[in-house]
Coordinates of N, CA and C in Angstrom, one line a residue:
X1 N -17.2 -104.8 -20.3 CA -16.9 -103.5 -20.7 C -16.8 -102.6 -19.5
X2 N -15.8 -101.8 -19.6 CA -15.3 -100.9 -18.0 C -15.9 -99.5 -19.0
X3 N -16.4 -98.6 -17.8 CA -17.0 -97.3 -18.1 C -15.5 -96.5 -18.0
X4 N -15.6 -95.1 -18.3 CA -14.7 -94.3 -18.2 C -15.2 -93.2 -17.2
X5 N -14.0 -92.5 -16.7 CA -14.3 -91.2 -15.8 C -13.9 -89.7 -16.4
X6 N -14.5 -88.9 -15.9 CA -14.1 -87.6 -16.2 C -14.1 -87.4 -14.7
X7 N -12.8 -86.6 -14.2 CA -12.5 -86.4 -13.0 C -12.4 -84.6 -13.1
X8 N -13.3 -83.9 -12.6 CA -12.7 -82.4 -12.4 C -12.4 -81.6 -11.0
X9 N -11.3 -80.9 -10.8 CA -10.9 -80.5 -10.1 C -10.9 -79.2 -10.3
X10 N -11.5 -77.7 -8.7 CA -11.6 -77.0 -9.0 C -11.9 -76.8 -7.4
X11 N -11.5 -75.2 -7.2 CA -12.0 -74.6 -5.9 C -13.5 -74.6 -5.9
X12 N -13.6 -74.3 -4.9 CA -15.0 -73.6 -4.5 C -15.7 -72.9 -5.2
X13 N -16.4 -73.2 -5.5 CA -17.5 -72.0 -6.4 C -16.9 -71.7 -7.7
X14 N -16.2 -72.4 -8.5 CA -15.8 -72.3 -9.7 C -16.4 -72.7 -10.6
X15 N -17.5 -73.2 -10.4 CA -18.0 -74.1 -11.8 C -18.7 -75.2 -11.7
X16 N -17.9 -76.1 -11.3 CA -17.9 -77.3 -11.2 C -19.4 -77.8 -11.2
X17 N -20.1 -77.8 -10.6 CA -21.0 -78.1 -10.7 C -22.2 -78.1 -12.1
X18 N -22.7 -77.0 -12.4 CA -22.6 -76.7 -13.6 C -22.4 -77.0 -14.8
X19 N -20.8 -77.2 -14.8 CA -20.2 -78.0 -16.1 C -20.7 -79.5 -15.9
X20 N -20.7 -80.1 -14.7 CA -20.9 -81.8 -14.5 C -22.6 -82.0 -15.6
X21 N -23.6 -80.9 -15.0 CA -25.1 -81.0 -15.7 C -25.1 -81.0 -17.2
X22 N -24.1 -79.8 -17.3 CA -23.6 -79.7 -18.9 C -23.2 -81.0 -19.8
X23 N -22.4 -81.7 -18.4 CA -21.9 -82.4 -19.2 C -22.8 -83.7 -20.0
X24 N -23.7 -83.8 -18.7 CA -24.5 -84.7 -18.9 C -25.4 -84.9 -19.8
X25 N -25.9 -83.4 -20.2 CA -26.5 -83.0 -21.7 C -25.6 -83.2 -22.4
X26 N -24.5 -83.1 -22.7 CA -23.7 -82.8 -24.3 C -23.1 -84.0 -24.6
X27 N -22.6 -85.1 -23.6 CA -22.2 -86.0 -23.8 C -23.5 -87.7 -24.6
X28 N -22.4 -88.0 -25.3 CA -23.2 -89.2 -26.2 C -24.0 -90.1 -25.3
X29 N -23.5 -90.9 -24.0 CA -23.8 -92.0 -23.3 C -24.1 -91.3 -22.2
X30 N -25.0 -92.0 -21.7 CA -25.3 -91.3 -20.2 C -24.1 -91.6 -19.0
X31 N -24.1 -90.5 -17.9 CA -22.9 -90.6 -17.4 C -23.9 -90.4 -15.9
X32 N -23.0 -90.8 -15.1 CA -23.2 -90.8 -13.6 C -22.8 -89.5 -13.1
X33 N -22.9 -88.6 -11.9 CA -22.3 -87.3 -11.7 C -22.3 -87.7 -9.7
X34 N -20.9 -87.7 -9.3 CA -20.4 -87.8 -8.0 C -19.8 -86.4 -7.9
X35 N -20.0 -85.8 -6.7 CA -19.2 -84.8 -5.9 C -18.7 -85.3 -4.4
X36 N -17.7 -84.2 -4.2 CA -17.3 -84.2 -3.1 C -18.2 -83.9 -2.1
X37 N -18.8 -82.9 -2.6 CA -19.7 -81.9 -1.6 C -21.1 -83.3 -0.8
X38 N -21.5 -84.1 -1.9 CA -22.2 -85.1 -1.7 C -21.6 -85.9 -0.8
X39 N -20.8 -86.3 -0.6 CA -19.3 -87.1 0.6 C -19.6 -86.6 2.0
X40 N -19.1 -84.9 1.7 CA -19.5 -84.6 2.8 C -20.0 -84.5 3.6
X41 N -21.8 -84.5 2.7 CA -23.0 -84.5 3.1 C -23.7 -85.4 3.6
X42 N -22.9 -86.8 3.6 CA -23.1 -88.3 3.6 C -22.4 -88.5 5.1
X43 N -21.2 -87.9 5.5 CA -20.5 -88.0 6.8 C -21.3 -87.9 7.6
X44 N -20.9 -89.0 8.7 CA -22.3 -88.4 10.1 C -21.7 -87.4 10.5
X45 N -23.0 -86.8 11.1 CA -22.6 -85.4 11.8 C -21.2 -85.5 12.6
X46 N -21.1 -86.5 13.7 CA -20.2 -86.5 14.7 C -18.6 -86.3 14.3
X47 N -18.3 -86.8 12.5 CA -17.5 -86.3 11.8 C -17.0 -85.1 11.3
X48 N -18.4 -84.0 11.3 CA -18.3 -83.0 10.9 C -18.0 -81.9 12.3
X49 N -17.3 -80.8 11.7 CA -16.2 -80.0 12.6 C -15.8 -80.7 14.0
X50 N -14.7 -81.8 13.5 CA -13.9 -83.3 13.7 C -12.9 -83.1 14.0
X51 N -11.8 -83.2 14.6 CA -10.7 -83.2 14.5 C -10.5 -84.3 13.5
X52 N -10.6 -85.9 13.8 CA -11.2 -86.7 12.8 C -11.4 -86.5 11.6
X53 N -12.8 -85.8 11.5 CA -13.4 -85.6 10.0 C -12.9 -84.8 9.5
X54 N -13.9 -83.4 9.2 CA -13.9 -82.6 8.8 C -13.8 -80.9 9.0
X55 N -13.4 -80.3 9.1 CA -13.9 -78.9 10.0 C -13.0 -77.8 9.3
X56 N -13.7 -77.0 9.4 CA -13.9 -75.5 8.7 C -13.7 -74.6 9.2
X57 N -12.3 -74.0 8.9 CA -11.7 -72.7 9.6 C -12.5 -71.4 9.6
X58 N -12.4 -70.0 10.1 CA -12.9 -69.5 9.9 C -13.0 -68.5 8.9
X59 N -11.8 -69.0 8.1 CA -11.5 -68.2 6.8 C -11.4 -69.0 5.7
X60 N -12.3 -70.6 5.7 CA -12.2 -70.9 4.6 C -11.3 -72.1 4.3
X61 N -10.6 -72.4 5.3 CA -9.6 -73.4 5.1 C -10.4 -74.5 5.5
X62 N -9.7 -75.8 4.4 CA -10.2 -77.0 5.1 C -9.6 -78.3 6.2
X63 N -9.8 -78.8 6.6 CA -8.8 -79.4 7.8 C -9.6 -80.7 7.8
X64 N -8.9 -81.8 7.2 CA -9.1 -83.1 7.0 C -8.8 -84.0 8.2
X65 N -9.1 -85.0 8.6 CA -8.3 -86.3 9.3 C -8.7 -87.5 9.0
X66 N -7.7 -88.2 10.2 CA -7.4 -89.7 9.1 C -9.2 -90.0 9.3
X67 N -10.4 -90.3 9.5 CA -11.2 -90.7 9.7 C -11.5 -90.5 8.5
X68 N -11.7 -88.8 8.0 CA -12.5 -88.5 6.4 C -11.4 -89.2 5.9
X69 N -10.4 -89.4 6.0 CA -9.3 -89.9 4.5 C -9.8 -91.3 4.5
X70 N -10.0 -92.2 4.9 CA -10.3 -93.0 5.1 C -11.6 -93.3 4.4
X71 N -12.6 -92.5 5.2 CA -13.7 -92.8 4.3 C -14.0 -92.5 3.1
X72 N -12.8 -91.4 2.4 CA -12.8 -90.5 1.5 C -11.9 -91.7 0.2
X73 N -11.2 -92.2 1.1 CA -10.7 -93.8 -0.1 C -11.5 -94.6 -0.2
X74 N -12.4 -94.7 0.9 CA -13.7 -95.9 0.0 C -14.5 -95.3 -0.4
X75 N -15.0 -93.8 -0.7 CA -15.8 -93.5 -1.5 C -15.0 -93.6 -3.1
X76 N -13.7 -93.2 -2.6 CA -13.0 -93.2 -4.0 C -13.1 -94.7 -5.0
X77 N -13.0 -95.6 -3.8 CA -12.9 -97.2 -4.4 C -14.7 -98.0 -5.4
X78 N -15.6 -97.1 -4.1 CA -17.1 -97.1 -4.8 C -17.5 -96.8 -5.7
X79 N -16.8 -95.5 -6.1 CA -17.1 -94.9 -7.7 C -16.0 -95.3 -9.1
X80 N -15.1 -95.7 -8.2 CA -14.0 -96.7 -9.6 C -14.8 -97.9 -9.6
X81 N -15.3 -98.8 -8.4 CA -15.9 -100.1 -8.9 C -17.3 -99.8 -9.9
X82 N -18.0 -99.0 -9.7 CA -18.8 -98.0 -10.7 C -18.6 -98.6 -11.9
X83 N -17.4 -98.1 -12.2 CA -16.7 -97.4 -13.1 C -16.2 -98.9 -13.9
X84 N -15.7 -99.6 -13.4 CA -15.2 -101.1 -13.6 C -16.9 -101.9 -14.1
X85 N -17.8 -101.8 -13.6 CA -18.6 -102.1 -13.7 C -19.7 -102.0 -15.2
X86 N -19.1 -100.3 -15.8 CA -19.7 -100.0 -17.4 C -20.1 -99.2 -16.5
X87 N -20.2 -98.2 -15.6 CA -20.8 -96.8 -15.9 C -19.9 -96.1 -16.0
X88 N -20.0 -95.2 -16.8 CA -19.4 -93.7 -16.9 C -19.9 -92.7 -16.2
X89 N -18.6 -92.1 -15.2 CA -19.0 -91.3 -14.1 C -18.2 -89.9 -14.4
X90 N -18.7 -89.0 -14.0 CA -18.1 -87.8 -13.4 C -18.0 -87.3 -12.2
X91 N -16.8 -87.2 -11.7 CA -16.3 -86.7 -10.6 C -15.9 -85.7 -10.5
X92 N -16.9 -84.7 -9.5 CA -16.6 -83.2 -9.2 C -15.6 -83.2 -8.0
X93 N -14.8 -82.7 -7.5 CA -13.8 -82.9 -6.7 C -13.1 -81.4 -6.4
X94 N -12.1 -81.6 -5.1 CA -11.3 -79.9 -5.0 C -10.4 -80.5 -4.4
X95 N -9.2 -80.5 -5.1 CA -8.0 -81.5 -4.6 C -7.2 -80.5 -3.9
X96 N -7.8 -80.4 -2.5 CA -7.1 -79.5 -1.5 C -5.5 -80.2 -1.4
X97 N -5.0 -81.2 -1.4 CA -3.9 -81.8 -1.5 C -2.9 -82.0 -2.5
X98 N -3.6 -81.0 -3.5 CA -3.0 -81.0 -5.0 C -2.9 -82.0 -5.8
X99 N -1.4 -82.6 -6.4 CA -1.5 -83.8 -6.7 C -1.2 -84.9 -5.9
X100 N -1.0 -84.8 -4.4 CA -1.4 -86.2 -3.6 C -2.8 -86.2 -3.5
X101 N -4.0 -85.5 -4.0 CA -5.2 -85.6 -4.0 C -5.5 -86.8 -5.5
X102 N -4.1 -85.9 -6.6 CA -4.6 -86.6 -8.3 C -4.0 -88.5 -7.8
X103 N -3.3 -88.5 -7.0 CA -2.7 -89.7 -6.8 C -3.2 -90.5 -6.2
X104 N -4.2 -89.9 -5.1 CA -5.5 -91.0 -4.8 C -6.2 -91.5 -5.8
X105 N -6.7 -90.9 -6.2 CA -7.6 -91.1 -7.3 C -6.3 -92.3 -8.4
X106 N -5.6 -91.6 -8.7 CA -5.0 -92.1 -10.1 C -4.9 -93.9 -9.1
X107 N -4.2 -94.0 -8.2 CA -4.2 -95.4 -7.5 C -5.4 -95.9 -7.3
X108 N -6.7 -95.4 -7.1 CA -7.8 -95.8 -7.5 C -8.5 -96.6 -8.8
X109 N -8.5 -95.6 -9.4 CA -8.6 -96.1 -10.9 C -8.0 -97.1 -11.8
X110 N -6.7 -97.3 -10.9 CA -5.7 -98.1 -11.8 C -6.2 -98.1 -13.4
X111 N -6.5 -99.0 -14.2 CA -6.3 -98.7 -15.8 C -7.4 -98.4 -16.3
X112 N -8.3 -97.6 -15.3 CA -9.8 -97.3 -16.3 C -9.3 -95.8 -17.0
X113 N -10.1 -95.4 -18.2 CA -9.5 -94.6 -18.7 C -10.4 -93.3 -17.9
X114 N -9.4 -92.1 -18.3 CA -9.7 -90.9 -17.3 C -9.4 -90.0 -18.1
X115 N -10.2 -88.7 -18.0 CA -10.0 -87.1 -18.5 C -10.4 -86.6 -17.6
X116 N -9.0 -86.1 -17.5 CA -8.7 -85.2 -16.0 C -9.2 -83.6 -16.7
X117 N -9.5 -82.8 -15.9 CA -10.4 -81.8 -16.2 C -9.8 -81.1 -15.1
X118 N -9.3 -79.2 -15.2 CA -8.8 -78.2 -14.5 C -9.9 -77.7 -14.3
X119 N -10.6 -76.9 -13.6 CA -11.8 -76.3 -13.7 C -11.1 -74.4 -13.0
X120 N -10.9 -73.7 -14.0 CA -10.2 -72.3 -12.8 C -11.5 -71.7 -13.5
X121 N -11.1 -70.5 -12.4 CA -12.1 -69.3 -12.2 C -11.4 -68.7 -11.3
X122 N -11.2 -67.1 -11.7 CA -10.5 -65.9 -10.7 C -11.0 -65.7 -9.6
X123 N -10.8 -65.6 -8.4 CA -10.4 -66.0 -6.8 C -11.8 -64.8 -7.0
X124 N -12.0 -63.8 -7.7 CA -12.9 -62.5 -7.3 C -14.2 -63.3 -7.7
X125 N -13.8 -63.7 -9.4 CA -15.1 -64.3 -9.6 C -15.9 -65.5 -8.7
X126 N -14.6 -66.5 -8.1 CA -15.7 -67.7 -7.0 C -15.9 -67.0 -5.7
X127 N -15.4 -65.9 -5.1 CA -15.4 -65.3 -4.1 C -16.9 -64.5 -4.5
X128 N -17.4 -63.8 -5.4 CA -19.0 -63.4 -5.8 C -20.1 -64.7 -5.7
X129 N -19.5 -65.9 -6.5 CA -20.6 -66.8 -6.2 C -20.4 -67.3 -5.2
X130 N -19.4 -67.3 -4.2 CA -19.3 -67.9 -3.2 C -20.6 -67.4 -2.2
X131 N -20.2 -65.7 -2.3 CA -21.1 -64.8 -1.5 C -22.9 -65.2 -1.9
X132 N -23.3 -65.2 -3.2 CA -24.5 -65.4 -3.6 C -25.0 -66.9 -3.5
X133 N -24.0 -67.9 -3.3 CA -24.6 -69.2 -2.9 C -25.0 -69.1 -1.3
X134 N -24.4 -68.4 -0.4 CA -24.8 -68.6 0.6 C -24.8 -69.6 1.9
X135 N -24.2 -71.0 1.1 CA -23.8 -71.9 2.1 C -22.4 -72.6 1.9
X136 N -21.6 -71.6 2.0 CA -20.1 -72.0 2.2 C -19.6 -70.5 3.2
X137 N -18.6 -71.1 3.9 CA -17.7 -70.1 4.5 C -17.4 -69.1 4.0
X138 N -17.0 -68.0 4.1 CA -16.7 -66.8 3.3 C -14.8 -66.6 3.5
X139 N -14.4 -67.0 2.0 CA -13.4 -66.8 2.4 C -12.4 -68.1 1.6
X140 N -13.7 -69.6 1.6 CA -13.1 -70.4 0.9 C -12.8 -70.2 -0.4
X141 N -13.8 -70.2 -1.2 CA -13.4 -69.7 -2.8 C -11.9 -69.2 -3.3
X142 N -11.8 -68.0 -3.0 CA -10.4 -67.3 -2.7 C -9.1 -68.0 -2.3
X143 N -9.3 -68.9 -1.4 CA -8.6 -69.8 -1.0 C -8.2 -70.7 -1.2
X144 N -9.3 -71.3 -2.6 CA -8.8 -72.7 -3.0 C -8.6 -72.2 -4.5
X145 N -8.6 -71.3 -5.3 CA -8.8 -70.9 -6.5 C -7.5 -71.1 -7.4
X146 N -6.9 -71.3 -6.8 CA -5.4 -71.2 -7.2 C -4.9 -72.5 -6.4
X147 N -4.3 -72.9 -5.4 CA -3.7 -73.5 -4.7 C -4.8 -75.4 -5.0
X148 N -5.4 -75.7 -5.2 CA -6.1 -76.9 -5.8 C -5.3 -77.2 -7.3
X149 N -4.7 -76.4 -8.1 CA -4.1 -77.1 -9.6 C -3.0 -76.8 -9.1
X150 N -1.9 -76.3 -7.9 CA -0.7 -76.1 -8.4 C -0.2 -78.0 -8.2
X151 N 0.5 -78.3 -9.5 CA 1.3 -79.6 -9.6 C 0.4 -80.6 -10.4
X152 N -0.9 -80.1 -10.2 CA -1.7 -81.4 -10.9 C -1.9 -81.5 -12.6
X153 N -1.8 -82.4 -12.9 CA -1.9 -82.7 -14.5 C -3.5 -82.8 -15.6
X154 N -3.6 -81.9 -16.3 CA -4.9 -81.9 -17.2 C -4.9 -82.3 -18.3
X155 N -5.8 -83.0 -18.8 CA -5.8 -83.5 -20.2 C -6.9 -82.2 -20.6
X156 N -7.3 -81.3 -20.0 CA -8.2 -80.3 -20.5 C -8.6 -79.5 -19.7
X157 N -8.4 -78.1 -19.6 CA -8.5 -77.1 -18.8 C -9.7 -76.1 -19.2
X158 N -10.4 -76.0 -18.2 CA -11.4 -74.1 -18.8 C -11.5 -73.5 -17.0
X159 N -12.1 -72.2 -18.1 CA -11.9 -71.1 -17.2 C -13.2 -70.7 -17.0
X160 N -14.0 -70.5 -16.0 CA -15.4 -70.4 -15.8 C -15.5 -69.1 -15.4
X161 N -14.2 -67.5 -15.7 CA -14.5 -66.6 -15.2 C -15.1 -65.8 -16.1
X162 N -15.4 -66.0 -17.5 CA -15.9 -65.3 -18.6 C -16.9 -66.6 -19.5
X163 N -16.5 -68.0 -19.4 CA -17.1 -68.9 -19.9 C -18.1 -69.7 -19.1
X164 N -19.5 -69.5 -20.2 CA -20.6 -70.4 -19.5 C -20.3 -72.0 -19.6
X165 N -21.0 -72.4 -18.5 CA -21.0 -73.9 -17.9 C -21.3 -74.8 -19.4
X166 N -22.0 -74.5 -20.4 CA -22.1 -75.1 -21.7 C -21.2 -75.3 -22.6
X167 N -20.3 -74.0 -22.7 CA -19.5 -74.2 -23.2 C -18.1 -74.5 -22.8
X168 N -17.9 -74.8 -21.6 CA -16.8 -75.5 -20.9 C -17.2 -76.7 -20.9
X169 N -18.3 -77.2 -20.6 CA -18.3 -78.7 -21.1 C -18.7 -79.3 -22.5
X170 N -18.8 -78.3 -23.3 CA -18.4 -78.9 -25.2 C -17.0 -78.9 -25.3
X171 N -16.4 -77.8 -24.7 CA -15.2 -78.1 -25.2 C -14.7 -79.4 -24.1
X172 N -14.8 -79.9 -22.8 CA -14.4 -81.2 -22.4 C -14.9 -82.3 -22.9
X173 N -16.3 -82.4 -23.6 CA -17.1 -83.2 -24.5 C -15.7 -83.5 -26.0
X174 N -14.8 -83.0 -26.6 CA -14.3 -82.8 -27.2 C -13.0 -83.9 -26.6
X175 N -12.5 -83.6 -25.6 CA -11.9 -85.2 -25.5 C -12.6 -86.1 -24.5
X176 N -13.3 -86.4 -24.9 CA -14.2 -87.4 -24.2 C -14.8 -88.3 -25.4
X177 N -15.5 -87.7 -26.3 CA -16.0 -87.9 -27.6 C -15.6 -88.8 -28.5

């Protein structure tokens, strides 16, 4: 028996996080919860502000190389074998590449089943929690708020600028269920 994924994509400080805890309460079977943010946190340092890895403009942009993409496909490959395996995961994610970001993934997954998940919130509203979380750039939120969904495909969308984390994930609990 192969587990399923819930994959969500979403800028910075939209939600995401949040909705994944939610989800984990609302949903029938217990589910696994992967982020990006965790990936990154996993890179050795020498990776981090990389030309290679990873590094972080001063306004928020992000700047990948082949080192992170690389390691960023076999984390992708770890959490589909997961997945192949009978767990059911969720994947928090910010598909800075749009949908060449959805197309890693979808070439990952090959035939496991998947609910793709939009996660928006207005550039003002992640740009506030951006400010009150305290450990991101100033500047990302705003930056990814919009430009992360243009092209990519949802089997279910919410909006975390007036909606609580609970009830964005009943209503994704709803095709998942």
């Amino acid at each position: 028996m192969t587990g399923r994924l819930i994959v969500l994509n979403g800028g910075s400080s939209s939600g995401k996080s949040g909705i994944v805890r939610c989800l984990q309460a609302v949903l029938n079977e217990p589910w696994l919860a992967f982020g990006v943010d965790s990936f990154v946190d996993a890179l050795p340092a020498a990776m981090q502000a990389s030309d290679a890895g990873i590094d972080f403009g001063p306004d928020g942009e992000v700047i990948v190389g082949p080192g992170f993409r690389q390691l960023a496909a076999a984390w992708m490959d770890g959490v589909v074998a997961m997945g192949r395996a009978g767990a059911n995961i969720i994947v928090d994610d910010v598909f800075l590449g749009g949908p060449c970001s959805q197309r890693r993934w979808e070439d990952a997954l090959g035939n496991l089943e998947v609910v793709w998940v939009g996660v928006r919130c207005s550039a003002a509203v992640a740009a506030g929690r951006e400010i009150a979380r305290g450990d991101r750039i100033t500047g990302m939120a705003a930056l990814q708020a919009e430009v992360v969904h243009e092209g990519v495909k949802y089997d279910v969308e919410v909006d975390t600028t007036h909606t609580e984390s609970i009830d964005c994930a009943r209503a994704i609990a709803l095709h998942v269920d």
